[in-house]
mmCIF file of C-alpha atoms in Angstrom:
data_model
loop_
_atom_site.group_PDB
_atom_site.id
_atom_site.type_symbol
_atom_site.label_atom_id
_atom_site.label_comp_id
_atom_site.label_asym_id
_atom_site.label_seq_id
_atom_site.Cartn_x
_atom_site.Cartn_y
_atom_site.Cartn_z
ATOM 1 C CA UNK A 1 8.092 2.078 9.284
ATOM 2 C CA UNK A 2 4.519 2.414 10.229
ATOM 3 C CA UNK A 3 2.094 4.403 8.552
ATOM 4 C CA UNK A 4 0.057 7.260 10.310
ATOM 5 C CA UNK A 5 -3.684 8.558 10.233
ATOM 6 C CA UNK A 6 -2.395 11.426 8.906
ATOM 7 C CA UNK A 7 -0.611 9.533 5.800
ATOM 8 C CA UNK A 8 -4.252 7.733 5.878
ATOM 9 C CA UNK A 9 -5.648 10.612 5.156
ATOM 10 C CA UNK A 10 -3.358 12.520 2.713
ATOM 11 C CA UNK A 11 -4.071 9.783 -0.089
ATOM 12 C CA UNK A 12 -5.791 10.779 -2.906
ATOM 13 C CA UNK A 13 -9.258 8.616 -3.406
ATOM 14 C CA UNK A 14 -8.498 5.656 -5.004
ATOM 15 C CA UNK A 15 -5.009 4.622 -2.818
ATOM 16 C CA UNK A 16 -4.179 2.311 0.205
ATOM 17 C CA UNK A 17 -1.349 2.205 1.974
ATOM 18 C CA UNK A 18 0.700 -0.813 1.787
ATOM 19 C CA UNK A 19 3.916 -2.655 1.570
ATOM 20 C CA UNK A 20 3.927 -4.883 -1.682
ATOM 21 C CA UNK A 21 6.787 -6.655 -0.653
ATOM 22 C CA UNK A 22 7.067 -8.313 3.094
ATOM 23 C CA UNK A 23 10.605 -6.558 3.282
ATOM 24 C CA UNK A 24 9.654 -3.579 1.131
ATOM 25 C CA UNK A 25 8.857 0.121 2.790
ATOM 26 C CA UNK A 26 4.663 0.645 3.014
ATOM 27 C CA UNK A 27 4.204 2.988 0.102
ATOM 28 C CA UNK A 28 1.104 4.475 -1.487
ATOM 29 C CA UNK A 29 -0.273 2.361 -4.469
ATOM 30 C CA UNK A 30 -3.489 2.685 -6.466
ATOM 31 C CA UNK A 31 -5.763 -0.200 -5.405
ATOM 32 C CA UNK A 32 -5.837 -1.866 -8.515
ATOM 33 C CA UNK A 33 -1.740 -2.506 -7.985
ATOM 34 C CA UNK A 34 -2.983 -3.478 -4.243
ATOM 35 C CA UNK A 35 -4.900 -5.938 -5.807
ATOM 36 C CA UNK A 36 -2.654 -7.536 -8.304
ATOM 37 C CA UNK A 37 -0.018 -8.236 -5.541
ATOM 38 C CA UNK A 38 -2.577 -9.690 -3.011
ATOM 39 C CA UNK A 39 -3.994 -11.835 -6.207
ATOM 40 C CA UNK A 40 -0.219 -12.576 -6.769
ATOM 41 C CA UNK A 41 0.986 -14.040 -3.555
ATOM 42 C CA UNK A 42 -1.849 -16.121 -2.748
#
């Protein structure tokens, strides 16, 4: 699945879009979970 402008743009302030997982779905997530799971696989 790919995301869309338009699901760009229908986050509330404080989201990204993003796929925590490399075979997980992209999913909205706040981006202090964004950042845990970056800081996790590195």
């Amino acid at each position: 699945m790919t995301f869309t402008m338009g699901d760009l743009r229908s986050l509330p302030a404080g989201e990204v879009w993003s796929r925590p997982e490399s075979y997980d779905r992209e999913v909205p997530m706040t981006l202090e979970a964004f950042r845990r799971f970056a800081k996790a696989s590195c």
